[in-house]
Tab-separated table of C-alpha atoms and ligand atoms in Angstrom:
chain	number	residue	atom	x	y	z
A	640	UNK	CA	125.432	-19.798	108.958
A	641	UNK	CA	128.828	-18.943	110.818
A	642	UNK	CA	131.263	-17.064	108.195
A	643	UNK	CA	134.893	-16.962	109.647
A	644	UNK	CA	135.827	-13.678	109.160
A	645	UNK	CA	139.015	-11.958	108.539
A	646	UNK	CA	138.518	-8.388	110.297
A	647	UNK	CA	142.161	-7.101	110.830
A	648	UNK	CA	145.485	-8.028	111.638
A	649	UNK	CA	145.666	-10.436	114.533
A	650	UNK	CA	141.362	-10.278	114.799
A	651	UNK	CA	139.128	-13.135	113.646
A	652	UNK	CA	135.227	-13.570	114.058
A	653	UNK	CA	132.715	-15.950	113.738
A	654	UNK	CA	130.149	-13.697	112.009
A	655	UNK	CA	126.260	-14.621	110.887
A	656	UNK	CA	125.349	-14.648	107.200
A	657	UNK	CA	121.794	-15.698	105.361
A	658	UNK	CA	122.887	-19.583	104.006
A	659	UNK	CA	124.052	-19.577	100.329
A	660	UNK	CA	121.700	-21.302	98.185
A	661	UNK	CA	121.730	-22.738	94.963
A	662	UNK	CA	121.082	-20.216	92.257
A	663	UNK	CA	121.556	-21.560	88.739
A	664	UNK	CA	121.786	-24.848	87.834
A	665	UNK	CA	125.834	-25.451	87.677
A	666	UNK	CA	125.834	-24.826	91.062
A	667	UNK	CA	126.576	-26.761	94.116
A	668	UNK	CA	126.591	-25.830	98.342
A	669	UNK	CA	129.065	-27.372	99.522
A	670	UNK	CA	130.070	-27.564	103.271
A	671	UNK	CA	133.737	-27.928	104.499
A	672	UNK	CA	134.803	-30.765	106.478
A	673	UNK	CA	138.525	-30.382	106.254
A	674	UNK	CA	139.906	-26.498	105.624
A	675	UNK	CA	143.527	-25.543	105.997
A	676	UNK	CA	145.302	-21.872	105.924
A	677	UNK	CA	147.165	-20.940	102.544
A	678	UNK	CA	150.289	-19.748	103.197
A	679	UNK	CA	148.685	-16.585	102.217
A	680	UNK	CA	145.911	-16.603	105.104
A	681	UNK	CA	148.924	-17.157	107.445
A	682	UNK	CA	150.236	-13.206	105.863
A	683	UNK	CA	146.785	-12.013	105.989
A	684	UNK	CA	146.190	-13.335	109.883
A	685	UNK	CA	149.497	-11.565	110.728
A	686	UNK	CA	148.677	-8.188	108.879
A	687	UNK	CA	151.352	-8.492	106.069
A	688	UNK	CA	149.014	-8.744	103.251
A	689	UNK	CA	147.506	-5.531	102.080
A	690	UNK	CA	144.251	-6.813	102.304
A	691	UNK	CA	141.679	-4.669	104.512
A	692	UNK	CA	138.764	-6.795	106.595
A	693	UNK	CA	136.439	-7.391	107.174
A	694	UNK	CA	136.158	-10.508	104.550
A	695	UNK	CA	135.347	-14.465	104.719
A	696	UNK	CA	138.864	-16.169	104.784
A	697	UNK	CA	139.466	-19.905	103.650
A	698	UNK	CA	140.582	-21.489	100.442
A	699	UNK	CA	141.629	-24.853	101.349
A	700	UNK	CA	139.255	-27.091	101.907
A	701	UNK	CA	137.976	-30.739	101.427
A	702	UNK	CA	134.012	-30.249	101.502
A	703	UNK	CA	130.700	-32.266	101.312
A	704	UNK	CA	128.391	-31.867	98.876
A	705	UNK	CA	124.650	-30.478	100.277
A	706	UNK	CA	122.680	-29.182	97.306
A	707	UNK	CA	123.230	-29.119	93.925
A	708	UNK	CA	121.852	-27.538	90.660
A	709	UNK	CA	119.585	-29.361	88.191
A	710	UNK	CA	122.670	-29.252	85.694
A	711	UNK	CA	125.409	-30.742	87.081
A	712	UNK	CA	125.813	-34.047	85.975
A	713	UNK	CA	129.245	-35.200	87.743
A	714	UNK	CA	128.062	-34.788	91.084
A	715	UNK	CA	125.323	-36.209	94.110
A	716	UNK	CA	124.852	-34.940	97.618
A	717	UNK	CA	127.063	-36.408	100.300
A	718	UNK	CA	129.773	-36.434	97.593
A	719	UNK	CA	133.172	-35.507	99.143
A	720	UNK	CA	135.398	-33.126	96.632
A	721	UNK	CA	138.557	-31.082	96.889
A	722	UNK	CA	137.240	-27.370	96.309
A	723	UNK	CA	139.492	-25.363	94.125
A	724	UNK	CA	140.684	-21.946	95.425
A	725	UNK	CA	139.642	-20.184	92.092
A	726	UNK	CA	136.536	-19.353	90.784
A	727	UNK	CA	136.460	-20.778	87.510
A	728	UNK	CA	133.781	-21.755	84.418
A	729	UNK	CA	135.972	-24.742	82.815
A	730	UNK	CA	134.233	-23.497	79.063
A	731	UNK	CA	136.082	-19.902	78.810
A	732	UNK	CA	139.207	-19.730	76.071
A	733	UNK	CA	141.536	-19.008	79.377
A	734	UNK	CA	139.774	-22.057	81.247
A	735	UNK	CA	140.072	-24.450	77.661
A	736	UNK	CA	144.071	-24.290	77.973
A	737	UNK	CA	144.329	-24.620	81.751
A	738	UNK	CA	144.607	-21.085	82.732
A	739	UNK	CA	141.065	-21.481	85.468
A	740	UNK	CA	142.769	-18.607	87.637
A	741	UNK	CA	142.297	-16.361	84.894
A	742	UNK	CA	138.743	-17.351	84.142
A	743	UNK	CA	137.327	-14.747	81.995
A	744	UNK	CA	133.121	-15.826	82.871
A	745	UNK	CA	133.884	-14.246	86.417
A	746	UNK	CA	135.604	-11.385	87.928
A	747	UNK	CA	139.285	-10.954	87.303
A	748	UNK	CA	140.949	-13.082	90.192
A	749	UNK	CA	137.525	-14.005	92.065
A	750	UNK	CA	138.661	-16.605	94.519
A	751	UNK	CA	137.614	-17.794	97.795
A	752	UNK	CA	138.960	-16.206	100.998
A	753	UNK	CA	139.794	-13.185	100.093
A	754	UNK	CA	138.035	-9.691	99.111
A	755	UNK	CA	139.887	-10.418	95.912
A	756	UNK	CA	137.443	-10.328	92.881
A	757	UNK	CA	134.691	-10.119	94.801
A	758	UNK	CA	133.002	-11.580	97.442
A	759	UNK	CA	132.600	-15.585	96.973
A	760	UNK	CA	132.635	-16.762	100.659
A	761	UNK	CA	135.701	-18.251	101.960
A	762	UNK	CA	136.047	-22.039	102.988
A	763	UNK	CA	135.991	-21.743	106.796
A	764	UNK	CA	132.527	-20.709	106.736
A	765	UNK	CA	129.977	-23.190	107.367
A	766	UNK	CA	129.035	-22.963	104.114
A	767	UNK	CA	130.005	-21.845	100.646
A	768	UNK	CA	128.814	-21.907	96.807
A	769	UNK	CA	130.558	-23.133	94.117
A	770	UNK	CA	128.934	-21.330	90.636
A	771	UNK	CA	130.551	-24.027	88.815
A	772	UNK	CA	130.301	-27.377	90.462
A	773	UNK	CA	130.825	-29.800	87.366
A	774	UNK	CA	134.264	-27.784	86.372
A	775	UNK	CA	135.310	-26.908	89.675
A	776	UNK	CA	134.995	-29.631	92.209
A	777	UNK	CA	136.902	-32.809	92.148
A	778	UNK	CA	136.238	-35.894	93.816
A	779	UNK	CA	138.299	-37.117	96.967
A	780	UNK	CA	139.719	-40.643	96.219
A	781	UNK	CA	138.673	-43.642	98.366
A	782	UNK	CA	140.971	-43.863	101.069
A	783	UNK	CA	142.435	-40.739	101.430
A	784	UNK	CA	141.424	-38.721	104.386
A	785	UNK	CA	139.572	-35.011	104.237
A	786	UNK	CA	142.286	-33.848	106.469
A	787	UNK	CA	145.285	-35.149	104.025
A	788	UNK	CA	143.565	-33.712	100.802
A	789	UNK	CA	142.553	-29.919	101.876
A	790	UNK	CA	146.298	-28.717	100.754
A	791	UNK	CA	144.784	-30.032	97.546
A	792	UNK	CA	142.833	-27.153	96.922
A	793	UNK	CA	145.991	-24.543	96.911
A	794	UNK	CA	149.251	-24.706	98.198
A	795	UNK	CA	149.818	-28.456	97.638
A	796	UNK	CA	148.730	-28.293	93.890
A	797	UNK	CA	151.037	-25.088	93.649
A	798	UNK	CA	153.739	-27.000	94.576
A	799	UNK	CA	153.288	-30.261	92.229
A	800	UNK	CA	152.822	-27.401	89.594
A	801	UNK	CA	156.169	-25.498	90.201
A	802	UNK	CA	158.467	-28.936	90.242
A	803	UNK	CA	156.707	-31.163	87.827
A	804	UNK	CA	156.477	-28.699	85.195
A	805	UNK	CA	160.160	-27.687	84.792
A	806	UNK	CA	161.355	-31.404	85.303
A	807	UNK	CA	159.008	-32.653	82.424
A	808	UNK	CA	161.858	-30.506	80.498
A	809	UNK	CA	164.983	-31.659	82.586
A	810	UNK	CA	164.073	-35.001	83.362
A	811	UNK	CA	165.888	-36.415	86.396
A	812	UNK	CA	167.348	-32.985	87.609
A	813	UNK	CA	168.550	-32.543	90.837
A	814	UNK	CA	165.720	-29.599	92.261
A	815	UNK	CA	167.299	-27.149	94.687
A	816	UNK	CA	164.381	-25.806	96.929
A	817	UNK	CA	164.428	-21.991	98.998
A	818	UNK	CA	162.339	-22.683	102.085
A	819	UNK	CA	161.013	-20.689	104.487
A	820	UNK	CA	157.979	-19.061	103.465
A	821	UNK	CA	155.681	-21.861	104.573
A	822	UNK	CA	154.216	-24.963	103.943
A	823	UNK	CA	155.079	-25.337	99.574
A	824	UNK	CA	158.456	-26.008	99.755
A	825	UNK	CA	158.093	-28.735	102.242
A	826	UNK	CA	155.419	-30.339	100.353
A	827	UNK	CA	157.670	-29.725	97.199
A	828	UNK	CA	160.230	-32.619	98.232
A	829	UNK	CA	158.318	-35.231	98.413
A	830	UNK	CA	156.265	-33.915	95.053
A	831	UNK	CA	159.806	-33.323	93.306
A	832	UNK	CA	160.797	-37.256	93.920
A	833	UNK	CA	157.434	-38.178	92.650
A	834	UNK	CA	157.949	-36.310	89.118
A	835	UNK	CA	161.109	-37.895	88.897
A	836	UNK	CA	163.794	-35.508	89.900
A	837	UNK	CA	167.447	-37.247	90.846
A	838	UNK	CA	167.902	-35.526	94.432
A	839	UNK	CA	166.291	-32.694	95.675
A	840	UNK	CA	167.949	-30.285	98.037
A	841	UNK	CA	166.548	-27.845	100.923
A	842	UNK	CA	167.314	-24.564	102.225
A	843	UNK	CA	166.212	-22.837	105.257
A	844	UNK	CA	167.083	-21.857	108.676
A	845	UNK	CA	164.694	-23.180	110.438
A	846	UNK	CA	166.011	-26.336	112.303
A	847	UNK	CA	163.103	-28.101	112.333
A	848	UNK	CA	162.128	-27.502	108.939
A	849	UNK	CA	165.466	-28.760	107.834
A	850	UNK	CA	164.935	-32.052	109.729
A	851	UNK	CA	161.504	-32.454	108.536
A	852	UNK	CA	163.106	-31.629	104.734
A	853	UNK	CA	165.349	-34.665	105.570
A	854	UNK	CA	162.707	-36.993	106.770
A	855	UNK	CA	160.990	-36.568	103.070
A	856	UNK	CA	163.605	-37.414	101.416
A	857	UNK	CA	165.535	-33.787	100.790
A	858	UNK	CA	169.262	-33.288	101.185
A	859	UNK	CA	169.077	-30.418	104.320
A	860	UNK	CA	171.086	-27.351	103.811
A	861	UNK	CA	171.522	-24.500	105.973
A	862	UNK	CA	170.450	-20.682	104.812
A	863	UNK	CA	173.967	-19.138	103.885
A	864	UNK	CA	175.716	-22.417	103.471
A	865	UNK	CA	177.130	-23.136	99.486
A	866	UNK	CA	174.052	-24.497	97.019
A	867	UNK	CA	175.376	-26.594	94.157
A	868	UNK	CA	174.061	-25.354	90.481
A	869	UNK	CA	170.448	-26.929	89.691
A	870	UNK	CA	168.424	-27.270	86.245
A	871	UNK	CA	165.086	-26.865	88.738
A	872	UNK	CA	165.193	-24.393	91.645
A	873	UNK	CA	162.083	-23.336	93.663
A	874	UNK	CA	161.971	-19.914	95.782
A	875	UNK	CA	159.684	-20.658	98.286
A	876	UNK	CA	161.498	-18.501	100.767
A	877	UNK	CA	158.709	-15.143	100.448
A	878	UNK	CA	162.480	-13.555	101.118
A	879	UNK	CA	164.316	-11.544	98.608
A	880	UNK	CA	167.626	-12.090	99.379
A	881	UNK	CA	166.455	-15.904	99.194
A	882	UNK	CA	164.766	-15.411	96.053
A	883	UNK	CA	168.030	-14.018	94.575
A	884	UNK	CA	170.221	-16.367	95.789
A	885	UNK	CA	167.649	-18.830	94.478
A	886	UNK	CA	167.990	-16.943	90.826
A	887	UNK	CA	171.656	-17.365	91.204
A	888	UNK	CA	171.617	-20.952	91.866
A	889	UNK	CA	170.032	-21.925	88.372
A	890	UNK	CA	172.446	-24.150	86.258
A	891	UNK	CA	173.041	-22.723	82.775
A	892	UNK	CA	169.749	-23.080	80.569
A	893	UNK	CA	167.623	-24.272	83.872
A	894	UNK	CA	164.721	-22.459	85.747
A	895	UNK	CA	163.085	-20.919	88.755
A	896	UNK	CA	159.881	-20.745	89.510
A	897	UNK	CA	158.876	-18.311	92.844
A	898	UNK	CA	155.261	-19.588	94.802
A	899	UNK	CA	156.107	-16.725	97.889
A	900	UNK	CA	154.060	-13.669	97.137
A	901	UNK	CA	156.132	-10.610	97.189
A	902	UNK	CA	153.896	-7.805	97.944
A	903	UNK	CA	156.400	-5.138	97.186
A	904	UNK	CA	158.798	-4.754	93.960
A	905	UNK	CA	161.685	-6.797	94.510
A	906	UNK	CA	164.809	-6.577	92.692
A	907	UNK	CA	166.402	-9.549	90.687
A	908	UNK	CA	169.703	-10.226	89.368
A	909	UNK	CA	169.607	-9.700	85.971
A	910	UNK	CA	172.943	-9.723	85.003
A	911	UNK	CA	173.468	-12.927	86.620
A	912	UNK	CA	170.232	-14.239	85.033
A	913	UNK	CA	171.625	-13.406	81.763
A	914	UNK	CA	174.563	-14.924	82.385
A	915	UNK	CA	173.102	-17.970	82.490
A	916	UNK	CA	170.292	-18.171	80.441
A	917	UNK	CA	167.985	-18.429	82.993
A	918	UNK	CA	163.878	-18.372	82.982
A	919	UNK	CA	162.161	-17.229	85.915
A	920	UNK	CA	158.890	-17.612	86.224
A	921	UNK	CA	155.694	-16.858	89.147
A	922	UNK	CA	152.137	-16.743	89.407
A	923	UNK	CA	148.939	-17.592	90.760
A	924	UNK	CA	148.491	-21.198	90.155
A	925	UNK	CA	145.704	-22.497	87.793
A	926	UNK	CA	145.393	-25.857	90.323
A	927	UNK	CA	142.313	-27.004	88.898
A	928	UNK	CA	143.775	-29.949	86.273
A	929	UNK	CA	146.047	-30.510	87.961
A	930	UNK	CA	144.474	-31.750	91.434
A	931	UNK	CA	143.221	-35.250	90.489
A	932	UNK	CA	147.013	-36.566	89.902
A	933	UNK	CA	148.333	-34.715	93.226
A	934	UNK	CA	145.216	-36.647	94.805
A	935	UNK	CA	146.385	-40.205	93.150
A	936	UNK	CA	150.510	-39.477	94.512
A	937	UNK	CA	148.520	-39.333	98.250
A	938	UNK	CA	146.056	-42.126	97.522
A	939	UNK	CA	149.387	-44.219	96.103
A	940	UNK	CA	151.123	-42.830	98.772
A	941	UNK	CA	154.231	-41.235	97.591
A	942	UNK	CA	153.202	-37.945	98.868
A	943	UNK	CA	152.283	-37.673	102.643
A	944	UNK	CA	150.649	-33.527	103.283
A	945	UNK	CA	149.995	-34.912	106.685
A	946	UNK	CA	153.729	-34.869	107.211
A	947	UNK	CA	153.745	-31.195	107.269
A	948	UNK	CA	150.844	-30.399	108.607
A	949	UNK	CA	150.887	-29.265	112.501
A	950	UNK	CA	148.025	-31.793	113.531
A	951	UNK	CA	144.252	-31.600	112.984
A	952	UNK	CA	142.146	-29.323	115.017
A	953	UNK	CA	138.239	-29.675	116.237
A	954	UNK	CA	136.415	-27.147	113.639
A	955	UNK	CA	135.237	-24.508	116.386
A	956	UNK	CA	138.918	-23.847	117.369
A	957	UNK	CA	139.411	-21.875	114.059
A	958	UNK	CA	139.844	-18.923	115.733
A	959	UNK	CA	142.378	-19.919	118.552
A	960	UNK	CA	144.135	-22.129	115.861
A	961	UNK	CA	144.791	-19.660	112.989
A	962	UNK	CA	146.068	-16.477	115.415
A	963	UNK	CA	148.799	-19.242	116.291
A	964	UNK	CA	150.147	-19.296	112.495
A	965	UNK	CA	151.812	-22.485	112.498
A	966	UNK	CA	152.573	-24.486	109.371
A	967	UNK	CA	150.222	-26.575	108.562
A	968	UNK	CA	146.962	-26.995	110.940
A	969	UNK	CA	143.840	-28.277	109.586
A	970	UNK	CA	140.543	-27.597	110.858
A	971	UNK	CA	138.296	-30.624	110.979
A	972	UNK	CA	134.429	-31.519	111.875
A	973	UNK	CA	132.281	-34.828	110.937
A	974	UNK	CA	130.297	-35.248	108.076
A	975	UNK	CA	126.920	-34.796	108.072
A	976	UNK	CA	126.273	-38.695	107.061
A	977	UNK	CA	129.112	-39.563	109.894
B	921	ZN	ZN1	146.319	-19.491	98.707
B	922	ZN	ZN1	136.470	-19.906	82.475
């Protein structure tokens, strides 16, 4: 099979590999149809990550089901399912109370796409194995398209995660987003509305960003321009003078959660954070339970990926596609039963 491979800044290969084939009997082979690039790949593609190549990239992906293990019972071939971007059991005490990123049956941090505990294949290849099919995989609803759900496996999930958490405690906030970064705080809006926050506002510089903020429903502001006070802020800037003012716009007692990876210590203002009793929290998101509702908000269609995505691309362009590092493109081919 072809493995798209991540070899160094600004370099990307189509590369030959033996097939992966089914070696226990949780497993599936799955074989993506509809693959995005993670805000992260976007860092990696443009050498910011310290990440060394050569390495399969790709964790997004909507992917059909070609082989399967004697014991999985949730699954058939030709099944369509949203591939997580962590490795993950579902039986583990980490996996038990939704914590799947920190699986403890598999290497610290395995993942797809990135050298990152170990080497599990990455979701551009032609084809990739999932140890755990029955835990991992989750179906794609009738209706919604490959291309709409691949965000699914990562960055859109991150984002229902980092608004709908906080607002189950302030119900009805007002969410103040930090954009810039990428792609999570522009699905955010929209995801924000749909967990039943009372106005959600948007910050970057980016003109068009802004405009497309507006169009989901956000009230646009520019970068440097006056933030009111918010119970719910997101820093999805990757930008640390973002992330601060994004610490500084908490309201007394609120929260901020940060999805931009910050590859280098970054400060934080403390004093100001004490001041007003603020939490701040980050991490790598455990997207696994929660991808079956953020699949239902597109199938009901209150959430609309497709509105940030840069269009859909034929599969082979990967290459050409991915050195341009726009927000969102996603890389799409037929199924096999098309
Ligand atoms: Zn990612
Ligand atoms: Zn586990």
């Amino acid at each position: 099979m072809r493995v798209l491979t991540f070899v160094a800044a600004s370099k990307l290969e189509w590369r030959e590999a033996p097939d992966p084939t089914v070696a226990g009997p949780l497993e599936a082979i799955v074989r993506p149809v509809a693959a995005s690039p993670c805000d992260l790949d976007r860092a990696l593609v443009a050498g910011r990550a310290p990440l060394p190549g050569p390495f399969a990239l790709g964790h997004e992906a909507v992917a059909e089901i070609v082989d399967l293990g004697d014991g999985v019972r949730h699954f058939s071939v030709g099944d369509l399912v949203v591939v997580p971007w962590h490795i993950s059991c579902g039986a583990c005490a980490r996996c038990r109370v939704g914590l799947p990123a920190s699986c403890l049956a598999v290497t610290p941090r395995a993942m797809f796409g990135t050298p990152i505990g170990g080497d599990w294949g990455g979701l551009f290849s032609d084809l990739a194995r999932v140890p755990y099919a029955d835990a991992m995989l989750v179906p794609l609803p009738p209706g919604v398209r490959p291309a709409a759900a691949a965000p699914a496996s990562d960055n859109l999930t991150d984002a229902w995660i980092a608004v709908s958490r906080p607002l189950r405690q302030h119900p009805g906030a007002r969410v103040a987003i930090f954009g810039g970064g990428g792609c999570v705080g522009l699905y955010a809006v929209e995801l924000a509305l749909a967990a039943g926050a009372g106005a959600v506002d948007y910050v970057d510089k980016a003109p068009d960003r802004l405009a497309l903020a507006a169009t989901l429903g956000a009230r646009p502001i520019e970068r440097g321009a006056p933030v009111e006070p918010a119970l719910v802020v997101l820093d999805a800037s990757s930008h640390p003078a973002e992330l601060a003012r994004a610490l500084r716009t908490v309201a007394p007692g609120g929260s901020c959660h940060s999805v931009g990876i910050y590859f280098m210590d970054t400060p934080l203002p403390l004093l100001d954070m004490y001041g007003n009793d603020v939490t701040f929290t980050t991490g790598r998101p455990s997207v696994g339970p929660h991808i079956a509702r953020v699949l239902e908000l597109v199938a009901g269609g209150q959430v609309h990926p497709e509105k940030v995505s840069a269009g859909e691309a034929p599969w082979d362009s990967a290459i050409e596609v991915l050195l341009e590092r726009k927000v969102k493109p996603v890389l799409v081919r037929p199924t096999l039963r098309a």
